[in-house]
Short mmCIF file of C-alpha atoms and ligand atoms in Angstrom, two decimals:
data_model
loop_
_atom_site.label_atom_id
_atom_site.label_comp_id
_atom_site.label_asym_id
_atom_site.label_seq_id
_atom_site.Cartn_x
_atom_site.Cartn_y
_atom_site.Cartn_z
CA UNK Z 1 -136.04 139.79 18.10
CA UNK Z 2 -139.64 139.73 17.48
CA UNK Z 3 -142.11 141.32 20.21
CA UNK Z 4 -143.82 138.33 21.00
CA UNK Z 5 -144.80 137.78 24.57
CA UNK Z 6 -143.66 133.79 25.00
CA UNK Z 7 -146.02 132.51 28.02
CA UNK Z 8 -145.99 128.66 26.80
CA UNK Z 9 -142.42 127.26 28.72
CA UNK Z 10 -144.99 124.13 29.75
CA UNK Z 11 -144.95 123.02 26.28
CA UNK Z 12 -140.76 123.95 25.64
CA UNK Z 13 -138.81 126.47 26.62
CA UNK Z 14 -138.45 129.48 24.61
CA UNK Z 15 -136.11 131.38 24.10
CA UNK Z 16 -133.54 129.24 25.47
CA UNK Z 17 -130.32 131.11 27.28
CA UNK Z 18 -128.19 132.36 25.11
CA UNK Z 19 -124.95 130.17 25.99
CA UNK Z 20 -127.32 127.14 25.04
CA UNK Z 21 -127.34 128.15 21.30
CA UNK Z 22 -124.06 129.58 21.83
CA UNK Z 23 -122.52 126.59 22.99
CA UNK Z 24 -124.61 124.68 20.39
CA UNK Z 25 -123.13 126.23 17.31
CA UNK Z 26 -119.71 125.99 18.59
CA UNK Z 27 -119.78 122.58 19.51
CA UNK Z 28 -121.04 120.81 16.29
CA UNK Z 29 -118.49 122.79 14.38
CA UNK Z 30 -115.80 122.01 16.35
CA UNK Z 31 -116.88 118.39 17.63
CA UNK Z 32 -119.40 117.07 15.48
CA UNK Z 33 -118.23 113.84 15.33
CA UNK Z 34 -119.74 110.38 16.24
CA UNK Z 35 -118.50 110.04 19.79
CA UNK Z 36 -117.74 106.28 21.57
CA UNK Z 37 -117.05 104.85 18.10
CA UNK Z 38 -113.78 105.53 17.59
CA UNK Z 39 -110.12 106.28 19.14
CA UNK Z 40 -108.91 109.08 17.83
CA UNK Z 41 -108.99 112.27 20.28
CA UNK Z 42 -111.65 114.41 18.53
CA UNK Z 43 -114.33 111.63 19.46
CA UNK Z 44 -112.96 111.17 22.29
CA UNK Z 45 -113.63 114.74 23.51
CA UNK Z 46 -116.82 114.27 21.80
CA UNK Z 47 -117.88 111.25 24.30
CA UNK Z 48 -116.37 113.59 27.17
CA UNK Z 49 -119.81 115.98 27.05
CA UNK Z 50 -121.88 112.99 26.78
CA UNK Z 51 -120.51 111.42 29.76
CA UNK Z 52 -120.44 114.87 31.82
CA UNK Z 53 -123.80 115.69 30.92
CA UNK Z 54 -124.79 112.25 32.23
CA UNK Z 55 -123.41 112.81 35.55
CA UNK Z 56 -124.78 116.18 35.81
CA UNK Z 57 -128.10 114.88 35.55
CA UNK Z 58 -127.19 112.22 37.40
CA UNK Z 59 -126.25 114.60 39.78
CA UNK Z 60 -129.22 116.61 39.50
CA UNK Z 61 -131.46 113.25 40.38
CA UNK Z 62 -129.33 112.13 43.12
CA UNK Z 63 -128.48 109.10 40.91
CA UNK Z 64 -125.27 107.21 42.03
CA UNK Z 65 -124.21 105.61 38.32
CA UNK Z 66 -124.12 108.04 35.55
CA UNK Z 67 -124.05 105.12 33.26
CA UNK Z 68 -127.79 104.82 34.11
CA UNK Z 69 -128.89 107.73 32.96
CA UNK Z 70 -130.05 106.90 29.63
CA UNK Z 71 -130.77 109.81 26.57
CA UNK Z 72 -133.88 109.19 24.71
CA UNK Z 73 -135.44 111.41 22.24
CA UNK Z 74 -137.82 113.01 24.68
CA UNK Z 75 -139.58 112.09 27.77
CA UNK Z 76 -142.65 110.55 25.75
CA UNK Z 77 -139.85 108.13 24.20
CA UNK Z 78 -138.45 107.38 27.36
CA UNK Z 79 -141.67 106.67 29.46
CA UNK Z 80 -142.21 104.64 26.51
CA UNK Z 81 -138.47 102.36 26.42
CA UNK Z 82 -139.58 102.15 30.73
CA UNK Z 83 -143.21 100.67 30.45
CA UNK Z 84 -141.93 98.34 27.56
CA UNK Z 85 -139.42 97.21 29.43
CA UNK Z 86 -140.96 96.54 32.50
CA UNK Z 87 -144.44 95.35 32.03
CA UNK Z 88 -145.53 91.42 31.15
CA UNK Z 89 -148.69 89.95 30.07
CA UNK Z 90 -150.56 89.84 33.75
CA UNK Z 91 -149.26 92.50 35.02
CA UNK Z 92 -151.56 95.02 36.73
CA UNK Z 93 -150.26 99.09 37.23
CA UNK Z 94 -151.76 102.15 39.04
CA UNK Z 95 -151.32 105.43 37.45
CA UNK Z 96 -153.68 108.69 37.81
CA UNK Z 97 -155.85 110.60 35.85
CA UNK Z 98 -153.48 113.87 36.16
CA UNK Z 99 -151.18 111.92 33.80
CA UNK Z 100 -150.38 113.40 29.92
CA UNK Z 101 -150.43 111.17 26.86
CA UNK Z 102 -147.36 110.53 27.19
CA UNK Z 103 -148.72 107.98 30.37
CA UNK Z 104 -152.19 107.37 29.44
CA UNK Z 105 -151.83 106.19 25.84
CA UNK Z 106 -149.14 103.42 26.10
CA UNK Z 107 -150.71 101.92 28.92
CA UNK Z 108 -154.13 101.74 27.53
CA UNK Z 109 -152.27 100.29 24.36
CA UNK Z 110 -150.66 97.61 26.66
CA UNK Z 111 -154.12 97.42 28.27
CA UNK Z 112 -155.79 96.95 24.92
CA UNK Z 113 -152.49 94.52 23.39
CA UNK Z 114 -150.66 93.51 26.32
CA UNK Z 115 -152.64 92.19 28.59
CA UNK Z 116 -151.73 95.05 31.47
CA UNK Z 117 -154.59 95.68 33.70
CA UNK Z 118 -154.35 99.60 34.63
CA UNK Z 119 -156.42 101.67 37.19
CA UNK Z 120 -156.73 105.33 37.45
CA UNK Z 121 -156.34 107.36 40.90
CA UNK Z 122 -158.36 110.65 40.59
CA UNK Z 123 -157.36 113.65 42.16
CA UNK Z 124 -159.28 116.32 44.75
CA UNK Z 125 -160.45 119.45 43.97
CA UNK Z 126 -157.16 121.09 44.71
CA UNK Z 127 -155.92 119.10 42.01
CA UNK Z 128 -153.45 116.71 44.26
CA UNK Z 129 -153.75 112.58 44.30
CA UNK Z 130 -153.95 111.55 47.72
CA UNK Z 131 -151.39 108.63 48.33
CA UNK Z 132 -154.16 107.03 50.43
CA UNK Z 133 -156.43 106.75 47.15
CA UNK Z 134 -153.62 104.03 46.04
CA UNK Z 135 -154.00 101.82 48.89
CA UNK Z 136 -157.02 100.23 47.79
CA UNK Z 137 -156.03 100.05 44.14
CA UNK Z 138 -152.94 97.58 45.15
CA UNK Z 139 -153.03 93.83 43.59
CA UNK Z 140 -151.24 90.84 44.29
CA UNK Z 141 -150.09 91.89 40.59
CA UNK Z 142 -149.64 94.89 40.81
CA UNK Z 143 -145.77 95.81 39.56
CA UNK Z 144 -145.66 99.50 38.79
CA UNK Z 145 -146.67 102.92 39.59
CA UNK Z 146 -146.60 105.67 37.12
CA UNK Z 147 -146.73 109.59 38.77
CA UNK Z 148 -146.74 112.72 37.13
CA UNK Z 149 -144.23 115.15 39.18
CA UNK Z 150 -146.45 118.16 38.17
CA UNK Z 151 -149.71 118.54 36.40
CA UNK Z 152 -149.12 120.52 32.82
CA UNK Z 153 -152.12 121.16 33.15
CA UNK Z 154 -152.96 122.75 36.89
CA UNK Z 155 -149.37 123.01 37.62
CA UNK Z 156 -149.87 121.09 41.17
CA UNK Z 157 -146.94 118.75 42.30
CA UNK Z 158 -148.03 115.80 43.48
CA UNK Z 159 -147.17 113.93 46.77
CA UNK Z 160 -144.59 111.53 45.40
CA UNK Z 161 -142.18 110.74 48.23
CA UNK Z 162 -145.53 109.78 50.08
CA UNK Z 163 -146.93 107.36 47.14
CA UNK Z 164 -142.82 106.02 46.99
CA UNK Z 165 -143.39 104.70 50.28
CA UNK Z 166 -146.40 102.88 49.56
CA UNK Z 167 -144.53 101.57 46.56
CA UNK Z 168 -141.48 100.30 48.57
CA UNK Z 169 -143.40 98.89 51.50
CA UNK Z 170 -145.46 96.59 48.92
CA UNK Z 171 -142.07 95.78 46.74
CA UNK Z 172 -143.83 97.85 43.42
CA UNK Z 173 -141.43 99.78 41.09
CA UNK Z 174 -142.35 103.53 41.45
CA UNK Z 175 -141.50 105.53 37.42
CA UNK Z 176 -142.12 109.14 37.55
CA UNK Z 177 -142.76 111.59 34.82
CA UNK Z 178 -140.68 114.26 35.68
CA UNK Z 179 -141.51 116.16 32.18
CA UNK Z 180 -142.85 119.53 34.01
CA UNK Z 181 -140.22 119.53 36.98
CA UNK Z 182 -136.95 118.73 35.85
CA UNK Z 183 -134.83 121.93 35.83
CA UNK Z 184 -137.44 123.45 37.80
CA UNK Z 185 -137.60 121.84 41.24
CA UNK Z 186 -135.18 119.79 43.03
CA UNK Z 187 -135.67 115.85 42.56
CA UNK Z 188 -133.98 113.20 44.76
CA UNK Z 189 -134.84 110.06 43.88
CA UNK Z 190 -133.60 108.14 47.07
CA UNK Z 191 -135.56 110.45 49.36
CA UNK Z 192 -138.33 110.35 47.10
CA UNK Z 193 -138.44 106.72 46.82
CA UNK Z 194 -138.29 106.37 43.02
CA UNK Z 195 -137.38 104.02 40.69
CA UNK Z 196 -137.24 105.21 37.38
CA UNK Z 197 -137.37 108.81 36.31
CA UNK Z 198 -138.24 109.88 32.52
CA UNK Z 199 -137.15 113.51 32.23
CA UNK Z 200 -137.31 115.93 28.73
CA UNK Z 201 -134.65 117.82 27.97
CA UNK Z 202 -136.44 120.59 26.24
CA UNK Z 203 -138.66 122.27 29.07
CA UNK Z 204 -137.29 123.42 32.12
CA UNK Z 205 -133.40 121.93 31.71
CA UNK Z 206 -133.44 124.36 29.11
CA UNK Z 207 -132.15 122.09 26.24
CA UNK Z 208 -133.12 121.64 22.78
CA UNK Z 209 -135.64 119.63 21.79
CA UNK Z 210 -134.88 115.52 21.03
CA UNK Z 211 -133.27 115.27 24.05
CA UNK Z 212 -134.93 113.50 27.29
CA UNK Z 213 -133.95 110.38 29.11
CA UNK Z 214 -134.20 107.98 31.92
CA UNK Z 215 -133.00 107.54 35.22
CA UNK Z 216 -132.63 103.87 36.07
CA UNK Z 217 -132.54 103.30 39.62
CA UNK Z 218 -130.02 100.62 41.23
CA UNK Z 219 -131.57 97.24 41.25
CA UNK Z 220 -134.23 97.45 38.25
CA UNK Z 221 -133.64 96.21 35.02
CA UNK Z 222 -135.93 97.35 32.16
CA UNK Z 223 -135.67 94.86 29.03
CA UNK Z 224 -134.14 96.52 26.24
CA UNK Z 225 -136.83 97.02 23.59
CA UNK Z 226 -134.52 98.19 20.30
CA UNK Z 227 -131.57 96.66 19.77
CA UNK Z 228 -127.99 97.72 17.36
CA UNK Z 229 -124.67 99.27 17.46
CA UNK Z 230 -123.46 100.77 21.00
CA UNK Z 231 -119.96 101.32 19.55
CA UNK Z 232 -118.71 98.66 22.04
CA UNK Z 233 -118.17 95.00 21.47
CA UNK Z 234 -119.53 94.78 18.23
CA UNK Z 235 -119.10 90.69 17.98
CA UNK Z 236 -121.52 89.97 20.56
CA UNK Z 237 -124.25 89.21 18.36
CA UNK Z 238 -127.25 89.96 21.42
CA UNK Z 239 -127.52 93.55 22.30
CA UNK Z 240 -125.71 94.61 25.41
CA UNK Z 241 -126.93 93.97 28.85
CA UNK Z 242 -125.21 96.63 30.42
CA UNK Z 243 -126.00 100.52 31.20
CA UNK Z 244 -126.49 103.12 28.96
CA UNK Z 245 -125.91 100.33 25.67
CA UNK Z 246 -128.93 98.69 26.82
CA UNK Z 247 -131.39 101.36 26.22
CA UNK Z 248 -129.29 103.48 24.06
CA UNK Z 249 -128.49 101.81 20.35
CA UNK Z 250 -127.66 104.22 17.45
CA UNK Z 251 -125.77 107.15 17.27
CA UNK Z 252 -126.73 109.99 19.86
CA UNK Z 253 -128.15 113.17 19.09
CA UNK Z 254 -124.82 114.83 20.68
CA UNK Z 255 -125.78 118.57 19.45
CA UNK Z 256 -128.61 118.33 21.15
CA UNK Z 257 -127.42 116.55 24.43
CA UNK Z 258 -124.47 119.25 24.32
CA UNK Z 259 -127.49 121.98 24.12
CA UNK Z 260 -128.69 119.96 27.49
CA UNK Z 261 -125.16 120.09 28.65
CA UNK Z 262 -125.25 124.21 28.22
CA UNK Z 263 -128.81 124.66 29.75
CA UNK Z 264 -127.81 122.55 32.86
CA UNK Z 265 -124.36 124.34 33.61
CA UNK Z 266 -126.54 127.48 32.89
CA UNK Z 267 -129.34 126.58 35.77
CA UNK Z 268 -126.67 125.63 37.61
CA UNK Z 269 -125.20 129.41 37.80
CA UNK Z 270 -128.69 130.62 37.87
CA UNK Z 271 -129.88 128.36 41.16
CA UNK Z 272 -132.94 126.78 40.39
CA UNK Z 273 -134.53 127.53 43.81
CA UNK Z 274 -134.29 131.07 42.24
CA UNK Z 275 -135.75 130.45 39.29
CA UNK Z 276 -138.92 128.61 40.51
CA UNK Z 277 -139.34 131.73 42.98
CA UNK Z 278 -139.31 134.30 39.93
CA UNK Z 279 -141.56 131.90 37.84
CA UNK Z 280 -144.17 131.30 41.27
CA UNK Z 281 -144.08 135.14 41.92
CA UNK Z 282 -145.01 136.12 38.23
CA UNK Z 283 -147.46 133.23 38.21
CA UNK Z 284 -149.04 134.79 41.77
CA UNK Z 285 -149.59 138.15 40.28
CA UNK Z 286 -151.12 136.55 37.21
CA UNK Z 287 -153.86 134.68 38.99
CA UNK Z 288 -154.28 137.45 41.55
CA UNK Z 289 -155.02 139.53 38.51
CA UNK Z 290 -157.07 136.96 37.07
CA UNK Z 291 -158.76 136.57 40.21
CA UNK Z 292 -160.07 140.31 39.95
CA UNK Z 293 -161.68 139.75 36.86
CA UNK Z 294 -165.26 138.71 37.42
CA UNK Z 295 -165.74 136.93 34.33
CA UNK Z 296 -163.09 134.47 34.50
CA UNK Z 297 -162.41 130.95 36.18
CA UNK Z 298 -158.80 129.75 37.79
CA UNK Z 299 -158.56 125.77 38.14
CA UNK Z 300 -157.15 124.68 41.14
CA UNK Z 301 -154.70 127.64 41.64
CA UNK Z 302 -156.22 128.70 44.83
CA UNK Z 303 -153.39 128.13 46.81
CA UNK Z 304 -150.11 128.32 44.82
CA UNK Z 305 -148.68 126.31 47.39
CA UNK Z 306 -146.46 122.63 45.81
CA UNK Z 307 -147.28 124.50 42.25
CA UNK Z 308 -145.11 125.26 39.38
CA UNK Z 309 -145.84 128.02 37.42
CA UNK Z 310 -148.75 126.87 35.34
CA UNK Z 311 -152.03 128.18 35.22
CA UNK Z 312 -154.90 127.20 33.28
CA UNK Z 313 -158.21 129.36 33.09
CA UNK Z 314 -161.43 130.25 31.06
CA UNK Z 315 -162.95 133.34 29.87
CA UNK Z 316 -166.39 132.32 31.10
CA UNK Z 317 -168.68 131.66 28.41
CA UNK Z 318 -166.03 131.57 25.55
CA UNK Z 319 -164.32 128.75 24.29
CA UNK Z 320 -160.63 128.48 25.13
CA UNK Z 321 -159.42 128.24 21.06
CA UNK Z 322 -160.97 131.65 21.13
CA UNK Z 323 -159.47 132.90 24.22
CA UNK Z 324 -156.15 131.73 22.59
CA UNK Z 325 -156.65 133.61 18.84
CA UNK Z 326 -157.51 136.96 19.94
CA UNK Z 327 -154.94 136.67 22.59
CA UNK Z 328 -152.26 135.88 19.37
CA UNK Z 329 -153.58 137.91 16.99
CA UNK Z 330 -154.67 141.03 18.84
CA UNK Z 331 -152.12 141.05 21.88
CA UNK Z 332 -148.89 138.96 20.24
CA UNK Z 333 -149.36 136.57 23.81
CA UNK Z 334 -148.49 132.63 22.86
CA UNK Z 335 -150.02 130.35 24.98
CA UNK Z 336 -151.49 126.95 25.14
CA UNK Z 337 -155.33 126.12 24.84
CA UNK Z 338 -157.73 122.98 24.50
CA UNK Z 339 -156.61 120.01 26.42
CA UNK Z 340 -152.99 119.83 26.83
CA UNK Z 341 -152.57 116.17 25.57
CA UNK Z 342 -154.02 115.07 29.30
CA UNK Z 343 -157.54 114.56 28.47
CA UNK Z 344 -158.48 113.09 31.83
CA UNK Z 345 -157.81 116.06 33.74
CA UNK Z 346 -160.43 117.90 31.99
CA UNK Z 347 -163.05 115.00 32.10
CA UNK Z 348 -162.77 115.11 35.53
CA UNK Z 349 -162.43 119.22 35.92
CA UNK Z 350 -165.23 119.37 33.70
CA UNK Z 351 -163.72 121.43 30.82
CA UNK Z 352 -163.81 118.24 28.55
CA UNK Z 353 -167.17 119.94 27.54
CA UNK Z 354 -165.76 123.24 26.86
CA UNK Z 355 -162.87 121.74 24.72
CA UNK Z 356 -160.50 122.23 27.43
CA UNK Z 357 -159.25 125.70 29.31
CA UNK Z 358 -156.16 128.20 28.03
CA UNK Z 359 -153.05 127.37 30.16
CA UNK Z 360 -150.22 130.08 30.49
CA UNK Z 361 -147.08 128.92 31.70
CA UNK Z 362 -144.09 130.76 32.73
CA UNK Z 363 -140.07 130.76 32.43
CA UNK Z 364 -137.28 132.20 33.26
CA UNK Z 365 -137.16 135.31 31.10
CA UNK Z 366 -140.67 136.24 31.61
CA UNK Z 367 -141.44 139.45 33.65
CA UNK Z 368 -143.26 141.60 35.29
CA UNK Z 369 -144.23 143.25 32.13
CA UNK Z 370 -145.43 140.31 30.64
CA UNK Z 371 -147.65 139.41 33.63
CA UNK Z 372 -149.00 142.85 33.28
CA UNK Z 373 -149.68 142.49 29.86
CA UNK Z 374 -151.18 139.20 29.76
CA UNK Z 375 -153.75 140.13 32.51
CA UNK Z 376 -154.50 143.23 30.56
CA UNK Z 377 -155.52 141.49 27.61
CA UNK Z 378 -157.72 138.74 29.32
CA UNK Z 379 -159.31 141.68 30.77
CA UNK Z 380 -160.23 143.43 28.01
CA UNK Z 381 -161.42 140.27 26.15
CA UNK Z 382 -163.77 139.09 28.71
CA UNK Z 383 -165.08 143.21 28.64
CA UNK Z 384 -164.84 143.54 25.25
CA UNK Z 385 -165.75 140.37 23.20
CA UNK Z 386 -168.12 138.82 25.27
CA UNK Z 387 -170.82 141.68 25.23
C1 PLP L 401 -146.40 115.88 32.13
C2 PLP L 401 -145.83 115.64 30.76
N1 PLP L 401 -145.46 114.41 30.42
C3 PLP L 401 -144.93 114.15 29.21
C4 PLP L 401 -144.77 115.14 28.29
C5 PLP L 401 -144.18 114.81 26.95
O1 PLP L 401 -142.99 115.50 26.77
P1 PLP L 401 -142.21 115.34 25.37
O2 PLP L 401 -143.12 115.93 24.34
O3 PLP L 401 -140.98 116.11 25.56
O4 PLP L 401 -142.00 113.90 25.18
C6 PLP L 401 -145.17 116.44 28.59
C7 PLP L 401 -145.06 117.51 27.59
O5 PLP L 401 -145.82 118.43 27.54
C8 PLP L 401 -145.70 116.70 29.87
O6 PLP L 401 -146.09 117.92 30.21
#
């Protein structure tokens, strides 16, 4: 295995656990079929680590009907099947600027096409909406609320069981984009008042990429937008109203979902809780050692209290792509830089005009060592190349 220090889990995990390509491998060779199409036992067994790895995420959620848990390709895909699904022509939503692409660009192409009216909640210098900013921003129209869990950028988690109340006390749907906290933190969606939860299966459940979903709450019914062959009741010539057929067509990407399957029973053994705890303390040390070096600047990681482990910085006077190259080339550290696909975060930080900060985020098989290492190298870079 190559030396590389890996300190980019926000944008996928890597490496994964070993059981996940483990399991992987073995799987596809042994039950690579197409499963829910036909009778005979293989695809059967096949359809059995589909349906388990629904209710473990179901699980996970606090769903009640593993049938509406729905696999997309990602979490972008899947935010994407949940706005199409619920929004009409007239329709107003409230989302926030710490939102990712994934968010921001479908619903200013709905804005733009669609005739959805969409307003932006900022956030405070700590880098946290405050449900209280929403109140004002609620319409006689207004039929959804889109929330980012956790920043990708900042790493802050965001008040959502407080915003889910607002929701339910007005009767507006509540979808979260749980891309940065699934796997990481526990989610209830009863307690947290949510509706509909788009999670990726690729980050912190610890699955391979092209897997992600949605977790339809009781009671809402998103539209299906694609329509074709569930496998099931093939004459019915209108796509099936029912949960997962109606937002699942096509055959599934099982090797993947059976990846998703092995990263989930893995966390499970693990503990999450203890997981998050290694991740916060490595992330602590990092920005403690950050925070000695004069010629650097932390955004809104003050107080790593409601954060996952996420950090984004600057050398001061050097722009982040820079930060990032000598940082590969000279030290072998992989991280993020530039704007992290959630360009309203920076606009409103500021670091639009510096093209953006250099974010480090952490996993599970990052150490001590790593920390070390990392803070090393920013040090000596800020001494070093900025002279
Ligand atoms: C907050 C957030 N939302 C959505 C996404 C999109 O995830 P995916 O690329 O798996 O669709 C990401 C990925 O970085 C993210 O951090």
């Amino acid at each position: 295995m190559h030396d590389l220090i890996y300190l980019d889990n926000a944008a996928t995990s890597f490496p994964k656990p070993e059981e996940v390509y483990a399991f992987m491998d073995s799987f596809y060779r042994n039950y690579g079929v197409n499963p829910g199409r036909s009778g005979y036992d293989l695809s059967i067994e096949t359809g059995n680590i589909v349906e388990n790895t629904r209710k473990l995420l179901t699980s996970y959620f606090n769903g009640t009907d593993p049938n509406r848990l729905v696999f997309s390709l990602n979490s972008t895909d899947a935010i994407n099947l949940a706005l199409a699904g619920l929004l009409e022509p007239g329709d107003h939503v409230i989302t926030t600027k710490i939102e990712h692409n994934a968010v921001l660009r479908p619903l200013y192409h709905m804005s733009l096409y669609n005739q959805v009216a969409v307003d932006y909640v900022p956030f405070d210098k700590n880098g946290f909406v405050d449900p209280d900013d929403f109140i004002p921003k609620f319409k006689k129209n207004t039929k959804l609320v889109v929330l980012n869990h956790a920043s990708n950028v900042i790493g802050t988690i965001q008040p959502v069981k407080a915003v889910g109340r607002l929701c339910r006390d007005r009767n507006v749907m509540l979808l979260v984009d749980a891309s940065q906290t699934a796997g990481k933190i526990p989610i209830d969606l009863k307690d947290m008042c949510i509706d509909v939860i788009a999670f990726t299966g690729h980050k912190s459940l610890l699955g391979p990429t092209g897997t992600g979903g949605l977790y339809v709450g009781e009671g809402i019914e998103i539209k299906h937008t694609k329509a074709g062959g569930t496998g099931v009741r093939s004459a019915e010539r209108h796509h099936l109203a029912e949960y997962p057929y109606r937002l699942e067509c096509g055959t599934l990407n099982i090797v993947g979902i059976a990846g998703l399957y092995a990263g989930l029973k893995w966390l499970e053994a693990r503990g999450i809780n203890e997981i998050h705890q290694h991740e916060m303390g490595l992330c602590r040390k990092f920005v403690d050692g950050l925070n000695k070096i004069t010629k650097t600047t932390t955004h809104c990681q003050n107080d790593l209290q409601n954060h996952i482990g996420v950090v984004s910085f600057n050398i001061d006077g050097m722009e982040a792509v820079n930060t990032g190259t000598i940082l590969d080339g000279e030290y072998n550290i992989a991280c993020r830089t530039g704007l992290h696909c959630a360009p309203l975060v920076h606009e409103q930080l500021g670091t639009d005009k510096i093209h953006g900060t250099v974010r480090i985020s952490f996993g599970p098989f990052n150490t001590e060592l790593h920390v070390h290492k990392a803070v090393e190298a920013v040090e000596e870079i800020a001494e070093y190349y900025l002279k």
